[in-house]
Amino acid sequence: MAMNQNRIRLLQKGRDLKGPILYWMSRDQRVQDNWALIFAKRLADAQRVPLIVVFSLVSDFQFATERHFNFMLKGLMQVEKNLANLNIPYVLLFGEPQNTLPGYIEEHNISVLVCDFDPLKIKRLWKKHLAPQLTIPFYEVDAHNIVPALYVSQKTEFSAYTIRSKINKLLPVFLERIPIIIPHTFSDKKLFRKNDWDYALNKLPIDRTVKEVPGILPGEKAAHDQLEKFLTHTLPHYNEKRNDPCEDGQSGLSPYLHFGQISAQRVAMEVQAHFSPDPNTEAFLEELIVRRELSDNFCYYNTKYDSFDGFHPWAQATLREHEKDEREYMYSLKQLESASTHDPLWNAAQNEMVIYGKMHGYMRMYWAKKILEWSESPATALKNAIYLNDHYSLDGRDPNGYTGCAWSIGGVHDRAWTERPVFGKIRYMNYNGCARKFNIAKYIEKAVTQT
Ligand code: FAD
Ligand code: FO1
C-alpha cells in the first residue's frame, strides 16, 4: 500500500548515499501508528539498510518539570523495548538536536534523516539550525494530524467553522488503514547501545519541584488502555457529561496525545469501528480532529501564538481600550500559582492542575478568563496563564494549550461578544454562569480529593 505523499515533506535535498536510515523521533513518541516511522522503515527496506531511531533529550524544554520528563521518559523506555523487538536500535542523545544529530549522522554514515512534524517555534528553530549542517536528504512527516496540517490549509484559519469542511472533505482519504511495523531484516548489532536512562530519569538538571502525577501510567500500552476505558464507559455519555467538571466525562487522552504515545488517527478509527455516528461520537471527533488540528494550524501559521500580538486586530483593539479599566481584584503570578484568590472555584481548578496535572476542560476556560480579569494587562495574563499551564499540566507545552489560552484571553477562533469592563468584547464567563451549569461545591470537593 503506497503511503500518501501529502503526509511527507522534503525539507532539504541531499547526496545519494548508501547507509542506515535515521528517524529522529520527537513529537510522535510511539512505534505503532507512526507515519514517520513507517516512512523511514520503507526507505530502509528499499535500500536494504538498517533503520535507527534517535531521540535528542533537551533539559530546558519550556518550563517542563520532573512531572513531564519522567512521564515522557518512561514512555520512551517502552519505545526502546518495542523497537528492540523489531531489530530497530533506539538511541537517546543528550542536548539540542542541532548539536547532537550531525555528529551521530557523520559517525554512522546515515544516508537519510526523517523527522516528525511539529508546528511549535522551538521545533522549527531546531530544524532551521540543523538543516545547514546536513548534506543528506532531510524529510518531515506529519505523524500527529489525521489530515496533514500543511496540506489541509496553507493559511491561518479564522475558526473551527472554516477548517471543519476542509478537514471533513479529506477525512475519507486520510482515515485510512495504518500499516503495522514488522521486524526489520537489515539490522546491525553494532548499532545497538545501552542508553543512560538512570541519568535521564534522575540526574537531568531540570526543575524537580513539580512531582509526577499520581495514578496515571505513561506509555503506548497505558494510552491504549485509557482509550479502551473511554470507549467502554465514557464516550456513550460524552456529549452530556464532557462539560460537567463534577463528572469524569472526558477521555483523559490529552497527555498521551501530547507526547504522541497514541495516534489521534487510531483513536478516531477505534471510535468509528465501535460506534455508529451519534451526538456523542460527533462531539468527541469534533474536539479530537477539528479542534486539535485547528490548534496546529494556528501555531504553525501564526508564530506569535503565545503572545498578545498573535491576537486578531479586533481583539487587540478592544483589550487595549479596556486595559486601564478598574480591576476589582488583582493577583500576581505567585498568588495565582498558590491558588490564593478570593474565588474558591478558581482556586479549586488551580489546585486540581497542580496536584493532578490536569484541569477539567470546562474549568480551563473559566480559569484562563479569570486570569485576564485579575491581571494588570492582557499580555501579563496570557504570559501567566501559559506559564502555569505549561509548568503544571501534563498535557502542557502543546499547540492545544497555546490556542486554548489565546481563545480564552484573546478571542482567537471566537467572535466578539457584548462589551464589558476589562474584557472588552472578549467572551466573558463568571461564577454564576458555572453555578447554573454544575454543582460548584461538589467540584471544589472533588478537585482536590480525586481518587
Ligand atoms: P477530551 O474532551 O476527551 O478531548 C479529546 C482530545 O481532543 C483532547 O485530548 C485534545 O487533543 C482534543 N481537544 C479537546 N478539546 C480541545 C480544545 N478545546 N482545543 C484543542 N484540542 C482539544 N489541551 C491540551 O492538549 N493541552 C493543553 O495544554 C491545553 N490547555 C488548554 C488551556 C485552556 C485555557 C483551554 C481553554 C483549553 C486547553 N486545552 C489543552 C484544550 C482542552 O481543554 C484539552 O485538550 C482537554 O481538556 C484535554 O482533556 P481530554 O483529553 O480528556 O479531553
Ligand atoms: N521533544 C524532544 O524532541 N526532546 C525533548 O527533550 C523534549 C522534552 C519535552 C518535555 C516536555 C514536553 O511536554 C515535551 C517535550 N518534548 C521534547 C516535545 C514533545 O515531544 C512534543 O513534540 C511537543 O511538546 C508538542 O508539540
Short mmCIF file of C-alpha atoms and ligand atoms in Angstrom, two decimals:
data_model
loop_
_atom_site.label_atom_id
_atom_site.label_comp_id
_atom_site.label_asym_id
_atom_site.label_seq_id
_atom_site.Cartn_x
_atom_site.Cartn_y
_atom_site.Cartn_z
CA MET A 1 0.00 0.00 0.00
CA ALA A 2 1.63 3.27 -1.09
CA MET A 3 1.93 5.95 1.58
CA ASN A 4 0.03 9.18 0.92
CA GLN A 5 2.74 11.59 -0.28
CA ASN A 6 0.86 14.53 1.25
CA ARG A 7 1.99 13.38 4.68
CA ILE A 8 5.65 13.82 3.62
CA ARG A 9 7.67 16.99 3.02
CA LEU A 10 11.26 17.06 1.71
CA LEU A 11 12.79 19.81 3.86
CA GLN A 12 16.15 19.68 2.14
CA LYS A 13 17.69 17.69 -0.75
CA GLY A 14 20.95 15.82 -0.26
CA ARG A 15 23.51 13.47 -1.74
CA ASP A 16 22.51 9.94 -2.69
CA LEU A 17 24.47 7.81 -0.20
CA LYS A 18 24.20 4.18 0.90
CA GLY A 19 23.84 3.90 4.68
CA PRO A 20 21.37 3.44 7.53
CA ILE A 21 18.18 5.50 7.65
CA LEU A 22 17.69 7.65 10.78
CA TYR A 23 14.28 8.61 12.23
CA TRP A 24 14.70 11.50 14.68
CA MET A 25 11.66 10.95 16.93
CA SER A 26 10.36 14.00 18.80
CA ARG A 27 6.63 14.67 18.81
CA ASP A 28 5.32 11.19 17.99
CA GLN A 29 6.79 9.01 20.68
CA ARG A 30 5.33 5.64 19.70
CA VAL A 31 6.07 2.66 17.48
CA GLN A 32 2.73 1.65 16.04
CA ASP A 33 0.55 4.04 14.02
CA ASN A 34 3.52 6.38 13.45
CA TRP A 35 3.68 7.56 9.80
CA ALA A 36 7.18 8.99 10.26
CA LEU A 37 8.48 5.60 11.39
CA ILE A 38 6.54 3.85 8.61
CA PHE A 39 8.13 6.14 6.01
CA ALA A 40 11.66 5.68 7.44
CA LYS A 41 11.17 1.90 7.53
CA ARG A 42 10.12 1.87 3.87
CA LEU A 43 13.25 3.78 2.90
CA ALA A 44 15.42 1.33 4.86
CA ASP A 45 13.63 -1.71 3.36
CA ALA A 46 14.04 -0.32 -0.18
CA GLN A 47 17.74 0.39 0.36
CA ARG A 48 18.21 -2.86 2.34
CA VAL A 49 19.96 -0.95 5.15
CA PRO A 50 19.50 -0.69 8.95
CA LEU A 51 16.89 1.65 10.44
CA ILE A 52 17.80 3.62 13.61
CA VAL A 53 15.56 5.78 15.82
CA VAL A 54 17.09 8.62 17.82
CA PHE A 55 15.69 11.00 20.48
CA SER A 56 17.53 14.19 21.44
CA LEU A 57 16.75 14.95 25.11
CA VAL A 58 16.76 18.67 25.96
CA SER A 59 16.68 19.54 29.68
CA ASP A 60 15.37 23.10 29.43
CA PHE A 61 12.19 22.43 27.48
CA GLN A 62 9.68 25.24 28.03
CA PHE A 63 9.06 25.19 31.80
CA ALA A 64 8.88 21.38 31.75
CA THR A 65 9.48 19.71 35.11
CA GLU A 66 10.12 16.25 36.57
CA ARG A 67 6.36 15.61 36.18
CA HIS A 68 6.64 15.91 32.39
CA PHE A 69 10.09 14.50 31.76
CA ASN A 70 9.53 11.33 33.78
CA PHE A 71 6.17 10.68 32.12
CA MET A 72 7.82 11.16 28.73
CA LEU A 73 10.99 9.18 29.55
CA LYS A 74 9.11 6.18 30.95
CA GLY A 75 7.15 6.18 27.70
CA LEU A 76 10.39 6.34 25.71
CA MET A 77 11.81 3.38 27.65
CA GLN A 78 8.88 1.35 26.37
CA VAL A 79 9.55 2.64 22.85
CA GLU A 80 13.13 1.37 23.17
CA LYS A 81 11.91 -2.11 24.18
CA ASN A 82 9.25 -2.26 21.46
CA LEU A 83 11.80 -1.21 18.81
CA ALA A 84 14.42 -3.71 20.05
CA ASN A 85 11.84 -6.48 19.46
CA LEU A 86 11.68 -5.21 15.88
CA ASN A 87 15.51 -5.22 15.44
CA ILE A 88 15.49 -1.42 15.43
CA PRO A 89 18.03 0.31 17.73
CA TYR A 90 16.84 3.27 19.80
CA VAL A 91 19.45 5.90 20.71
CA LEU A 92 18.98 8.51 23.45
CA LEU A 93 21.20 11.56 22.88
CA PHE A 94 21.60 14.47 25.34
CA GLY A 95 21.39 18.03 24.06
CA GLU A 96 19.78 20.17 21.38
CA PRO A 97 19.29 18.22 18.15
CA GLN A 98 21.35 20.67 16.07
CA ASN A 99 24.30 19.80 18.34
CA THR A 100 23.72 16.07 18.75
CA LEU A 101 22.47 14.80 15.38
CA PRO A 102 25.18 15.97 12.93
CA GLY A 103 27.86 14.05 14.86
CA TYR A 104 25.73 10.91 15.04
CA ILE A 105 24.88 11.14 11.33
CA GLU A 106 28.57 11.52 10.43
CA GLU A 107 29.74 8.71 12.69
CA HIS A 108 27.18 6.19 11.41
CA ASN A 109 27.21 7.15 7.74
CA ILE A 110 23.46 7.89 7.81
CA SER A 111 22.04 8.28 4.31
CA VAL A 112 18.63 9.89 5.02
CA LEU A 113 17.20 11.78 8.01
CA VAL A 114 13.43 11.62 8.74
CA CYS A 115 11.75 13.77 11.42
CA ASP A 116 8.14 14.25 12.56
CA PHE A 117 6.05 17.43 12.16
CA ASP A 118 5.54 19.92 14.95
CA PRO A 119 4.21 23.50 14.50
CA LEU A 120 5.91 24.90 17.63
CA LYS A 121 8.61 27.56 17.27
CA ILE A 122 11.17 25.59 19.27
CA LYS A 123 10.94 22.63 16.85
CA ARG A 124 11.12 24.82 13.76
CA LEU A 125 14.20 26.52 15.23
CA TRP A 126 15.88 23.15 15.86
CA LYS A 127 15.28 22.16 12.22
CA LYS A 128 16.43 25.57 10.95
CA HIS A 129 19.77 25.20 12.79
CA LEU A 130 20.13 21.54 11.88
CA ALA A 131 19.46 21.66 8.12
CA PRO A 132 22.57 23.68 7.09
CA GLN A 133 24.76 21.06 8.78
CA LEU A 134 23.29 18.23 6.71
CA THR A 135 24.34 17.01 3.27
CA ILE A 136 21.84 14.11 3.18
CA PRO A 137 18.12 14.29 2.29
CA PHE A 138 16.02 15.59 5.24
CA TYR A 139 12.33 14.62 5.29
CA GLU A 140 9.50 15.65 7.62
CA VAL A 141 6.36 13.51 8.08
CA ASP A 142 3.17 14.73 9.76
CA ALA A 143 2.50 11.76 12.05
CA HIS A 144 0.40 13.80 14.51
CA ASN A 145 -2.53 15.08 12.45
CA ILE A 146 -5.05 12.90 10.69
CA VAL A 147 -5.18 15.35 7.78
CA PRO A 148 -1.62 16.73 7.46
CA ALA A 149 -1.55 20.30 8.81
CA LEU A 150 0.28 21.80 5.83
CA TYR A 151 -1.98 20.03 3.35
CA VAL A 152 -5.39 20.82 4.84
CA SER A 153 -4.72 24.57 4.72
CA GLN A 154 -1.92 26.93 3.68
CA LYS A 155 -3.07 29.81 5.89
CA THR A 156 -4.26 30.77 9.37
CA GLU A 157 -7.87 29.57 9.55
CA PHE A 158 -10.30 32.02 11.13
CA SER A 159 -12.27 29.49 13.19
CA ALA A 160 -13.29 25.87 13.57
CA TYR A 161 -16.07 26.69 11.12
CA THR A 162 -13.64 27.49 8.29
CA ILE A 163 -11.32 24.50 8.76
CA ARG A 164 -14.04 21.92 9.53
CA SER A 165 -15.26 21.50 5.95
CA LYS A 166 -11.68 21.31 4.62
CA ILE A 167 -10.87 18.55 7.11
CA ASN A 168 -14.13 16.63 6.64
CA LYS A 169 -13.70 16.57 2.87
CA LEU A 170 -10.28 14.91 3.27
CA LEU A 171 -11.06 12.53 6.16
CA PRO A 172 -12.10 9.62 3.89
CA VAL A 173 -8.65 9.79 2.25
CA PHE A 174 -6.56 10.13 5.44
CA LEU A 175 -8.57 7.95 7.84
CA GLU A 176 -7.00 5.01 6.05
CA ARG A 177 -5.59 1.70 7.31
CA ILE A 178 -2.21 2.19 9.00
CA PRO A 179 0.48 -0.43 8.11
CA ILE A 180 1.91 -2.42 11.04
CA ILE A 181 5.66 -2.13 11.66
CA ILE A 182 7.20 -5.61 11.30
CA PRO A 183 10.70 -6.75 12.41
CA HIS A 184 13.47 -5.10 10.38
CA THR A 185 15.52 -7.55 8.29
CA PHE A 186 18.61 -5.43 7.64
CA SER A 187 19.77 -4.79 11.19
CA ASP A 188 23.31 -4.45 12.53
CA LYS A 189 24.02 -5.49 16.13
CA LYS A 190 26.81 -2.88 16.40
CA LEU A 191 24.27 -0.07 16.13
CA PHE A 192 22.57 -1.04 19.39
CA ARG A 193 23.85 0.66 22.56
CA LYS A 194 22.93 0.93 26.23
CA ASN A 195 21.06 4.19 26.88
CA ASP A 196 21.72 6.05 30.14
CA TRP A 197 18.13 6.08 31.46
CA ASP A 198 19.34 6.49 35.03
CA TYR A 199 20.96 9.81 34.16
CA ALA A 200 17.90 10.88 32.14
CA LEU A 201 15.41 9.99 34.90
CA ASN A 202 17.36 11.08 37.98
CA LYS A 203 20.25 13.37 37.14
CA LEU A 204 19.00 15.60 34.35
CA PRO A 205 19.29 19.27 35.52
CA ILE A 206 15.56 20.00 35.47
CA ASP A 207 13.03 21.55 37.83
CA ARG A 208 12.14 18.69 40.18
CA THR A 209 9.76 20.66 42.39
CA VAL A 210 6.71 19.52 40.38
CA LYS A 211 6.37 15.80 41.09
CA GLU A 212 4.90 13.09 38.90
CA VAL A 213 1.10 12.89 38.71
CA PRO A 214 -0.22 10.08 40.93
CA GLY A 215 -2.28 7.38 39.27
CA ILE A 216 -1.56 7.94 35.58
CA LEU A 217 0.65 5.39 33.81
CA PRO A 218 2.84 6.61 30.90
CA GLY A 219 3.42 4.89 27.56
CA GLU A 220 1.79 3.38 24.47
CA LYS A 221 0.16 0.46 26.35
CA ALA A 222 -1.36 2.69 29.08
CA ALA A 223 -2.61 5.04 26.35
CA HIS A 224 -4.47 2.19 24.64
CA ASP A 225 -5.88 1.04 28.00
CA GLN A 226 -7.15 4.58 28.62
CA LEU A 227 -8.74 4.60 25.16
CA GLU A 228 -10.42 1.25 25.89
CA LYS A 229 -11.77 2.60 29.18
CA PHE A 230 -13.04 5.76 27.47
CA LEU A 231 -14.83 3.85 24.69
CA THR A 232 -16.47 1.47 27.15
CA HIS A 233 -17.52 3.78 29.98
CA THR A 234 -17.40 7.44 28.91
CA LEU A 235 -17.96 8.01 25.21
CA PRO A 236 -21.65 6.92 25.41
CA HIS A 237 -22.32 9.95 27.69
CA TYR A 238 -19.66 12.29 26.30
CA ASN A 239 -21.96 14.90 24.85
CA GLU A 240 -23.94 15.49 28.02
CA LYS A 241 -21.13 14.99 30.58
CA ARG A 242 -17.99 16.44 28.96
CA ASN A 243 -18.69 19.97 30.21
CA ASP A 244 -19.55 18.97 33.77
CA PRO A 245 -16.34 19.15 35.84
CA CYS A 246 -18.04 17.07 38.57
CA GLU A 247 -18.19 14.17 36.12
CA ASP A 248 -15.39 12.03 34.75
CA GLY A 249 -16.78 12.84 31.32
CA GLN A 250 -13.68 13.41 29.16
CA SER A 251 -11.36 10.86 27.56
CA GLY A 252 -8.26 11.63 29.66
CA LEU A 253 -6.23 11.09 26.46
CA SER A 254 -4.54 14.50 26.25
CA PRO A 255 -1.22 13.60 27.97
CA TYR A 256 -0.91 10.58 25.65
CA LEU A 257 -1.81 12.61 22.58
CA HIS A 258 0.54 15.41 23.63
CA PHE A 259 3.55 13.08 23.92
CA GLY A 260 2.46 11.18 20.84
CA GLN A 261 2.12 7.95 22.83
CA ILE A 262 -1.11 7.29 20.95
CA SER A 263 -2.16 8.32 17.45
CA ALA A 264 -5.22 10.55 17.04
CA GLN A 265 -5.93 8.66 13.81
CA ARG A 266 -6.02 5.40 15.78
CA VAL A 267 -8.40 6.96 18.34
CA ALA A 268 -10.72 8.23 15.59
CA MET A 269 -10.69 4.88 13.79
CA GLU A 270 -11.45 2.98 17.00
CA VAL A 271 -14.42 5.28 17.66
CA GLN A 272 -15.73 4.71 14.14
CA ALA A 273 -15.14 0.96 14.38
CA HIS A 274 -17.12 0.59 17.63
CA PHE A 275 -19.86 3.21 17.33
CA SER A 276 -22.27 4.37 14.67
CA PRO A 277 -22.36 8.17 14.41
CA ASP A 278 -24.38 9.81 17.18
CA PRO A 279 -24.18 13.13 19.12
CA ASN A 280 -21.54 11.63 21.44
CA THR A 281 -19.16 10.45 18.72
CA GLU A 282 -19.73 13.63 16.74
CA ALA A 283 -18.92 15.86 19.72
CA PHE A 284 -15.81 13.86 20.55
CA LEU A 285 -14.48 13.71 16.98
CA GLU A 286 -15.10 17.46 16.66
CA GLU A 287 -12.70 18.01 19.57
CA LEU A 288 -10.22 15.28 18.66
CA ILE A 289 -10.00 16.16 14.96
CA VAL A 290 -11.26 19.67 14.20
CA ARG A 291 -10.27 21.49 17.41
CA ARG A 292 -6.94 19.73 17.77
CA GLU A 293 -5.94 20.20 14.13
CA LEU A 294 -7.13 23.82 14.25
CA SER A 295 -4.54 24.32 17.04
CA ASP A 296 -1.71 23.04 14.85
CA ASN A 297 -2.94 25.36 12.10
CA PHE A 298 -2.96 28.35 14.47
CA CYS A 299 0.52 27.65 15.88
CA TYR A 300 2.13 26.94 12.51
CA TYR A 301 0.77 29.93 10.57
CA ASN A 302 0.73 32.38 13.48
CA THR A 303 4.21 32.36 15.01
CA LYS A 304 3.01 34.82 17.67
CA TYR A 305 0.68 32.10 19.01
CA ASP A 306 1.91 32.67 22.58
CA SER A 307 1.74 36.46 22.62
CA PHE A 308 -0.79 39.31 22.75
CA ASP A 309 0.39 40.33 19.25
CA GLY A 310 -0.90 36.98 17.99
CA PHE A 311 -4.50 38.02 18.73
CA HIS A 312 -6.69 39.29 15.89
CA PRO A 313 -6.62 43.11 15.44
CA TRP A 314 -10.24 43.42 16.71
CA ALA A 315 -9.28 41.64 19.90
CA GLN A 316 -6.09 43.65 20.43
CA ALA A 317 -8.07 46.88 19.92
CA THR A 318 -10.88 46.03 22.33
CA LEU A 319 -8.49 44.75 25.02
CA ARG A 320 -6.29 47.86 24.66
CA GLU A 321 -9.34 50.09 25.02
CA HIS A 322 -10.11 48.46 28.38
CA GLU A 323 -6.55 47.97 29.59
CA LYS A 324 -6.86 50.82 32.10
CA ASP A 325 -10.28 49.76 33.43
CA GLU A 326 -10.51 49.41 37.21
CA ARG A 327 -9.78 45.77 38.26
CA GLU A 328 -11.93 44.73 41.22
CA TYR A 329 -9.25 42.16 42.08
CA MET A 330 -5.61 41.95 41.01
CA TYR A 331 -3.35 38.92 41.57
CA SER A 332 0.36 38.33 40.95
CA LEU A 333 1.71 35.11 39.43
CA LYS A 334 2.67 33.97 42.94
CA GLN A 335 -0.86 34.44 44.27
CA LEU A 336 -2.34 32.66 41.26
CA GLU A 337 0.18 29.81 41.48
CA SER A 338 -0.62 29.26 45.17
CA ALA A 339 -4.36 29.37 44.47
CA SER A 340 -4.85 32.18 46.97
CA THR A 341 -7.51 34.30 45.26
CA HIS A 342 -10.91 35.27 46.69
CA ASP A 343 -12.65 32.78 44.37
CA PRO A 344 -12.90 29.22 45.79
CA LEU A 345 -13.98 27.83 42.43
CA TRP A 346 -10.92 29.25 40.65
CA ASN A 347 -8.63 28.09 43.50
CA ALA A 348 -10.02 24.55 43.21
CA ALA A 349 -9.30 24.48 39.47
CA GLN A 350 -5.76 25.73 40.05
CA ASN A 351 -5.21 23.11 42.75
CA GLU A 352 -6.62 20.36 40.54
CA MET A 353 -3.99 21.25 37.93
CA VAL A 354 -1.15 21.48 40.45
CA ILE A 355 -1.98 18.23 42.25
CA TYR A 356 -3.31 16.08 39.38
CA GLY A 357 -1.59 17.68 36.39
CA LYS A 358 -4.93 18.02 34.62
CA MET A 359 -7.66 20.62 34.96
CA HIS A 360 -11.07 19.76 33.60
CA GLY A 361 -11.55 21.17 30.10
CA TYR A 362 -14.54 23.34 31.04
CA MET A 363 -12.71 24.81 34.03
CA ARG A 364 -9.70 25.69 31.84
CA MET A 365 -11.81 28.31 30.06
CA TYR A 366 -13.07 29.80 33.32
CA TRP A 367 -9.57 29.61 34.84
CA ALA A 368 -7.89 31.49 32.00
CA LYS A 369 -10.64 34.11 31.66
CA LYS A 370 -10.41 34.95 35.35
CA ILE A 371 -6.67 35.42 34.95
CA LEU A 372 -7.48 38.02 32.27
CA GLU A 373 -9.93 39.72 34.69
CA TRP A 374 -7.45 39.76 37.59
CA SER A 375 -4.22 40.75 35.81
CA GLU A 376 -2.84 44.24 35.23
CA SER A 377 -2.79 43.68 31.43
CA PRO A 378 -3.92 41.07 28.89
CA ALA A 379 -0.28 40.47 27.91
CA THR A 380 0.62 39.62 31.52
CA ALA A 381 -2.49 37.48 31.81
CA LEU A 382 -1.52 35.46 28.74
CA LYS A 383 2.07 35.05 29.92
CA ASN A 384 0.99 33.83 33.36
CA ALA A 385 -1.70 31.50 32.02
CA ILE A 386 0.80 29.89 29.63
CA TYR A 387 3.46 29.61 32.34
CA LEU A 388 1.09 27.93 34.84
CA ASN A 389 -0.43 25.65 32.20
CA ASP A 390 2.97 24.56 30.86
CA HIS A 391 4.51 24.19 34.34
CA TYR A 392 1.79 22.00 35.88
CA SER A 393 -0.38 20.44 33.15
CA LEU A 394 0.84 17.06 31.96
CA ASP A 395 -0.55 17.91 28.51
CA GLY A 396 1.03 21.39 28.57
CA ARG A 397 3.57 22.87 26.09
CA ASP A 398 1.17 21.81 23.38
CA PRO A 399 -0.37 23.70 20.44
CA ASN A 400 -3.77 22.98 22.08
CA GLY A 401 -2.61 24.87 25.16
CA TYR A 402 -1.32 27.96 23.39
CA THR A 403 -4.50 28.02 21.33
CA GLY A 404 -6.69 27.40 24.40
CA CYS A 405 -5.08 30.34 26.22
CA ALA A 406 -5.34 32.56 23.11
CA TRP A 407 -9.02 31.59 22.73
CA SER A 408 -9.81 32.38 26.38
CA ILE A 409 -7.85 35.62 26.72
CA GLY A 410 -7.66 36.90 23.14
CA GLY A 411 -10.81 35.54 21.49
CA VAL A 412 -8.83 33.59 18.89
CA HIS A 413 -11.22 31.38 16.86
CA ASP A 414 -14.10 33.05 18.79
CA ARG A 415 -16.31 36.01 17.89
CA ALA A 416 -16.87 39.39 19.57
CA TRP A 417 -19.39 39.49 22.46
CA THR A 418 -21.21 42.25 24.37
CA GLU A 419 -18.64 44.79 25.51
CA ARG A 420 -17.84 44.98 29.23
CA PRO A 421 -15.06 46.31 31.53
CA VAL A 422 -11.60 44.74 31.23
CA PHE A 423 -12.78 42.06 28.73
CA GLY A 424 -13.97 44.49 26.07
CA LYS A 425 -15.70 42.24 23.52
CA ILE A 426 -13.88 39.05 24.60
CA ARG A 427 -16.33 36.35 25.69
CA TYR A 428 -16.99 36.62 29.42
CA MET A 429 -17.50 33.74 31.89
CA ASN A 430 -18.40 34.08 35.55
CA TYR A 431 -19.08 32.20 38.75
CA ASN A 432 -22.88 32.39 38.38
CA GLY A 433 -22.60 31.00 34.87
CA CYS A 434 -20.77 27.98 36.33
CA ALA A 435 -23.33 27.66 39.13
CA ARG A 436 -26.04 27.35 36.50
CA LYS A 437 -24.11 24.57 34.73
CA PHE A 438 -22.85 22.33 37.53
CA ASN A 439 -22.65 21.79 41.29
CA ILE A 440 -19.77 24.05 42.32
CA ALA A 441 -19.46 22.72 45.88
CA LYS A 442 -19.20 19.17 44.52
CA TYR A 443 -16.48 20.19 42.05
CA ILE A 444 -14.50 22.04 44.74
CA GLU A 445 -14.62 18.92 46.91
CA LYS A 446 -13.68 16.61 44.01
CA ALA A 447 -10.94 18.83 42.55
CA VAL A 448 -8.57 18.25 45.45
CA THR A 449 -9.58 14.80 46.63
CA GLN A 450 -9.69 12.76 43.42
CA THR A 451 -9.38 9.02 43.98
P1 FAD B 1 -11.47 15.29 25.61
O1 FAD B 1 -12.66 16.18 25.74
O2 FAD B 1 -11.60 13.84 25.83
O3 FAD B 1 -10.85 15.58 24.14
C1 FAD B 1 -10.08 14.60 23.47
C2 FAD B 1 -8.95 15.31 22.75
O4 FAD B 1 -9.46 16.28 21.84
C3 FAD B 1 -8.03 16.10 23.68
O5 FAD B 1 -7.05 15.27 24.26
C4 FAD B 1 -7.42 17.10 22.73
O6 FAD B 1 -6.39 16.54 21.96
C5 FAD B 1 -8.60 17.41 21.82
N1 FAD B 1 -9.29 18.58 22.34
C6 FAD B 1 -10.33 18.60 23.20
N2 FAD B 1 -10.72 19.89 23.43
C7 FAD B 1 -9.87 20.67 22.71
C8 FAD B 1 -9.73 22.07 22.52
N3 FAD B 1 -10.55 22.94 23.13
N4 FAD B 1 -8.75 22.52 21.71
C9 FAD B 1 -7.93 21.65 21.09
N5 FAD B 1 -8.00 20.31 21.22
C10 FAD B 1 -8.97 19.84 22.02
N6 FAD B 1 -5.30 20.79 25.57
C11 FAD B 1 -4.08 20.17 25.59
O7 FAD B 1 -3.92 19.08 25.00
N7 FAD B 1 -3.00 20.73 26.25
C12 FAD B 1 -3.11 21.91 26.92
O8 FAD B 1 -2.14 22.41 27.48
C13 FAD B 1 -4.39 22.58 26.91
N8 FAD B 1 -4.51 23.78 27.55
C14 FAD B 1 -5.72 24.44 27.48
C15 FAD B 1 -5.82 25.70 28.09
C16 FAD B 1 -7.02 26.41 28.03
C17 FAD B 1 -7.09 27.77 28.68
C18 FAD B 1 -8.14 25.85 27.34
C19 FAD B 1 -9.43 26.61 27.27
C20 FAD B 1 -8.05 24.60 26.73
C21 FAD B 1 -6.84 23.89 26.79
N9 FAD B 1 -6.68 22.62 26.16
C22 FAD B 1 -5.47 21.98 26.19
C23 FAD B 1 -7.78 22.03 25.35
C24 FAD B 1 -8.71 21.07 26.14
O9 FAD B 1 -9.15 21.68 27.32
C25 FAD B 1 -7.95 19.78 26.48
O10 FAD B 1 -7.44 19.22 25.29
C26 FAD B 1 -8.82 18.74 27.13
O11 FAD B 1 -9.41 19.21 28.30
C27 FAD B 1 -7.94 17.52 27.42
O12 FAD B 1 -8.64 16.55 28.18
P2 FAD B 1 -9.22 15.23 27.45
O13 FAD B 1 -8.20 14.65 26.53
O14 FAD B 1 -9.81 14.37 28.50
O15 FAD B 1 -10.35 15.92 26.57
N1 FO1 B 2 10.87 16.82 22.43
C1 FO1 B 2 12.17 16.47 22.13
O1 FO1 B 2 12.46 16.18 20.97
N2 FO1 B 2 13.14 16.44 23.09
C2 FO1 B 2 12.88 16.72 24.38
O2 FO1 B 2 13.78 16.67 25.22
C3 FO1 B 2 11.54 17.06 24.74
C4 FO1 B 2 11.20 17.35 26.06
C5 FO1 B 2 9.84 17.64 26.38
C6 FO1 B 2 9.45 17.86 27.70
C7 FO1 B 2 8.12 18.14 27.99
C8 FO1 B 2 7.17 18.19 26.97
O3 FO1 B 2 5.87 18.44 27.24
C9 FO1 B 2 7.53 17.97 25.64
C10 FO1 B 2 8.87 17.68 25.34
N3 FO1 B 2 9.27 17.46 24.02
C11 FO1 B 2 10.56 17.10 23.72
C12 FO1 B 2 8.37 17.81 22.89
C13 FO1 B 2 7.21 16.90 22.72
O4 FO1 B 2 7.73 15.72 22.26
C14 FO1 B 2 6.18 17.50 21.74
O5 FO1 B 2 6.74 17.38 20.49
C15 FO1 B 2 5.77 18.95 21.89
O6 FO1 B 2 5.82 19.41 23.16
C16 FO1 B 2 4.34 19.12 21.38
O7 FO1 B 2 4.29 19.74 20.20
#
